[in-house]
GROMACS .gro file of C-alpha atoms in nm:
model
  144
    1MET     CA    1  20.387   4.261  26.813
    2PRO     CA    2  20.228   4.212  26.469
    3GLU     CA    3  20.464   4.158  26.178
    4GLY     CA    4  20.387   4.503  26.030
    5ALA     CA    5  20.475   4.670  26.360
    6ASP     CA    6  20.809   4.483  26.370
    7GLU     CA    7  20.888   4.599  26.017
    8LEU     CA    8  20.795   4.958  26.101
    9ALA     CA    9  21.007   4.954  26.419
   10GLU     CA   10  21.304   4.818  26.221
   11LEU     CA   11  21.263   5.087  25.954
   12GLU     CA   12  21.245   5.360  26.220
   13ARG     CA   13  21.558   5.217  26.387
   14ARG     CA   14  21.739   5.224  26.051
   15ARG     CA   15  21.630   5.585  25.991
   16GLU     CA   16  21.767   5.691  26.331
   17GLU     CA   17  22.095   5.515  26.250
   18LEU     CA   18  22.118   5.700  25.919
   19TYR     CA   19  22.043   6.033  26.090
   20ARG     CA   20  22.332   5.964  26.331
   21GLU     CA   21  22.561   5.893  26.034
   22LEU     CA   22  22.451   6.218  25.869
   23GLY     CA   23  22.553   6.398  26.187
   24GLN     CA   24  22.905   6.262  26.141
   25VAL     CA   25  22.948   6.397  25.787
   26GLY     CA   26  23.239   6.640  25.771
   27ASP     CA   27  23.323   6.925  25.538
   28PHE     CA   28  23.216   6.858  25.182
   29ARG     CA   29  23.181   7.025  24.847
   30ARG     CA   30  23.013   6.936  24.521
   31GLY     CA   31  23.215   6.876  24.211
   32SER     CA   32  23.445   6.646  24.022
   33LEU     CA   33  23.821   6.633  24.020
   34THR     CA   34  23.972   6.607  23.677
   35ALA     CA   35  24.332   6.570  23.565
   36VAL     CA   36  24.407   6.785  23.263
   37ARG     CA   37  24.708   6.765  23.034
   38ARG     CA   38  24.780   7.036  22.782
   39LYS     CA   39  25.024   7.130  22.513
   40CYS     CA   40  25.188   7.466  22.566
   41GLY     CA   41  25.211   7.562  22.198
   42LYS     CA   42  25.589   7.620  22.188
   43PRO     CA   43  25.717   7.452  21.870
   44ASN     CA   44  26.044   7.335  22.028
   45CYS     CA   45  25.890   7.190  22.344
   46ALA     CA   46  25.874   6.814  22.396
   47CYS     CA   47  25.495   6.837  22.414
   48ALA     CA   48  25.485   6.941  22.048
   49SER     CA   49  25.615   6.601  21.931
   50PRO     CA   50  25.354   6.352  21.808
   51GLY     CA   51  25.231   6.112  22.075
   52HIS     CA   52  25.344   6.328  22.368
   53ARG     CA   53  25.070   6.349  22.635
   54GLY     CA   54  25.135   6.713  22.715
   55HIS     CA   55  25.221   6.895  23.034
   56GLY     CA   56  25.056   6.800  23.357
   57PRO     CA   57  24.851   6.669  23.501
   58GLN     CA   58  24.695   6.986  23.626
   59TRP     CA   59  24.402   6.927  23.859
   60ASN     CA   60  24.071   7.109  23.836
   61LEU     CA   61  23.767   7.095  24.059
   62THR     CA   62  23.467   7.142  23.831
   63ARG     CA   63  23.105   7.191  23.927
   64THR     CA   64  22.791   7.345  23.785
   65VAL     CA   65  22.669   7.672  23.937
   66GLU     CA   66  22.347   7.827  23.806
   67GLY     CA   67  22.367   7.621  23.489
   68ARG     CA   68  22.730   7.709  23.412
   69THR     CA   69  23.036   7.494  23.463
   70ARG     CA   70  23.293   7.644  23.696
   71ALA     CA   71  23.647   7.515  23.732
   72VAL     CA   72  23.901   7.588  24.004
   73HIS     CA   73  24.266   7.502  23.947
   74LEU     CA   74  24.414   7.310  24.241
   75LYS     CA   75  24.778   7.290  24.340
   76PRO     CA   76  24.917   6.937  24.384
   77GLY     CA   77  24.979   6.841  24.745
   78PRO     CA   78  24.774   6.946  25.048
   79GLU     CA   79  24.527   7.158  24.848
   80LEU     CA   80  24.447   6.871  24.610
   81GLU     CA   81  24.424   6.615  24.891
   82LYS     CA   82  24.188   6.841  25.088
   83ALA     CA   83  23.962   6.876  24.781
   84ARG     CA   84  23.968   6.496  24.730
   85ARG     CA   85  23.849   6.441  25.088
   86GLU     CA   86  23.576   6.704  25.052
   87VAL     CA   87  23.446   6.564  24.721
   88ALA     CA   88  23.449   6.210  24.866
   89GLU     CA   89  23.259   6.335  25.172
   90HIS     CA   90  22.998   6.490  24.943
   91GLU     CA   91  22.950   6.154  24.772
   92ARG     CA   92  22.907   5.995  25.115
   93PHE     CA   93  22.651   6.264  25.206
   94ARG     CA   94  22.455   6.206  24.884
   95GLY     CA   95  22.451   5.830  24.946
   96LEU     CA   96  22.322   5.876  25.300
   97VAL     CA   97  22.051   6.118  25.187
   98SER     CA   98  21.942   5.866  24.925
   99GLN     CA   99  21.923   5.592  25.189
  100VAL     CA  100  21.726   5.816  25.427
  101THR     CA  101  21.481   5.892  25.147
  102GLU     CA  102  21.432   5.524  25.067
  103VAL     CA  103  21.378   5.433  25.432
  104ASN     CA  104  21.133   5.720  25.481
  105GLU     CA  105  20.935   5.611  25.177
  106ALA     CA  106  20.922   5.256  25.318
  107ILE     CA  107  20.808   5.395  25.655
  108CYS     CA  108  20.529   5.592  25.487
  109GLN     CA  109  20.423   5.277  25.301
  110ALA     CA  110  20.435   5.058  25.614
  111ARG     CA  111  20.269   5.298  25.860
  112PRO     CA  112  19.901   5.213  25.903
  113VAL     CA  113  19.637   5.472  25.826
  114VAL     CA  114  19.474   5.600  26.145
  115PRO     CA  115  19.149   5.797  26.098
  116GLY     CA  116  19.173   6.150  26.231
  117GLN     CA  117  19.555   6.168  26.198
  118ALA     CA  118  19.768   6.311  25.920
  119GLY     CA  119  19.755   6.073  25.628
  120GLY     CA  120  19.416   5.939  25.738
  121ASP     CA  121  19.080   6.112  25.703
  122ALA     CA  122  19.224   6.450  25.801
  123PRO     CA  123  19.149   6.741  25.567
  124PRO     CA  124  19.434   6.857  25.346
  125GLY     CA  125  19.674   7.107  25.500
  126PRO     CA  126  19.777   7.448  25.367
  127GLY     CA  127  19.870   7.445  25.001
  128GLY     CA  128  19.708   7.106  24.956
  129GLU     CA  129  19.463   7.224  24.694
  130LYS     CA  130  19.481   7.440  24.387
  131GLY     CA  131  19.215   7.692  24.299
  132GLY     CA  132  19.110   7.771  24.656
  133SER     CA  133  18.741   7.685  24.605
  134GLY     CA  134  18.709   7.559  24.963
  135ARG     CA  135  18.549   7.237  24.841
  136PRO     CA  136  18.701   6.899  24.928
  137SER     CA  137  18.922   6.752  24.659
  138ARG     CA  138  18.766   6.495  24.427
  139ARG     CA  139  19.069   6.274  24.389
  140ARG     CA  140  18.994   5.939  24.233
  141GLY     CA  141  19.189   5.618  24.234
  142PRO     CA  142  19.392   5.440  24.497
  143PRO     CA  143  19.590   5.642  24.751
  144ILE     CA  144  19.953   5.699  24.672
   0.00000   0.00000   0.00000
């Protein structure tokens, strides 16, 4: 097998491996866990003294939804631990998606151009051109 074919086969094997790992991802949710301490405002409370860290920590799960930050207060114990697992699983998911993307880009780069197949001399598919003139595109420069 030519060296390029070996590289392509290895990249495809890696992609399949990553797809299997993605299939093993469990429950996840976006967001960050933050510990918050606060002062209650009572003048006689210990938290009012200088240098006191305040009450807490209280745990919040924060995330952005439609451009706005949302926070959910979490109870310490099972609820907090469940959220920690879910946030960690989301980070794992994001990492795997990033790896799949990198491998797919390498596959696209390594795959040879075959005339008459997608990516070769085939005409552009639907949505491939703006303006709808029906004329072939006049793209200049090296292929991407």
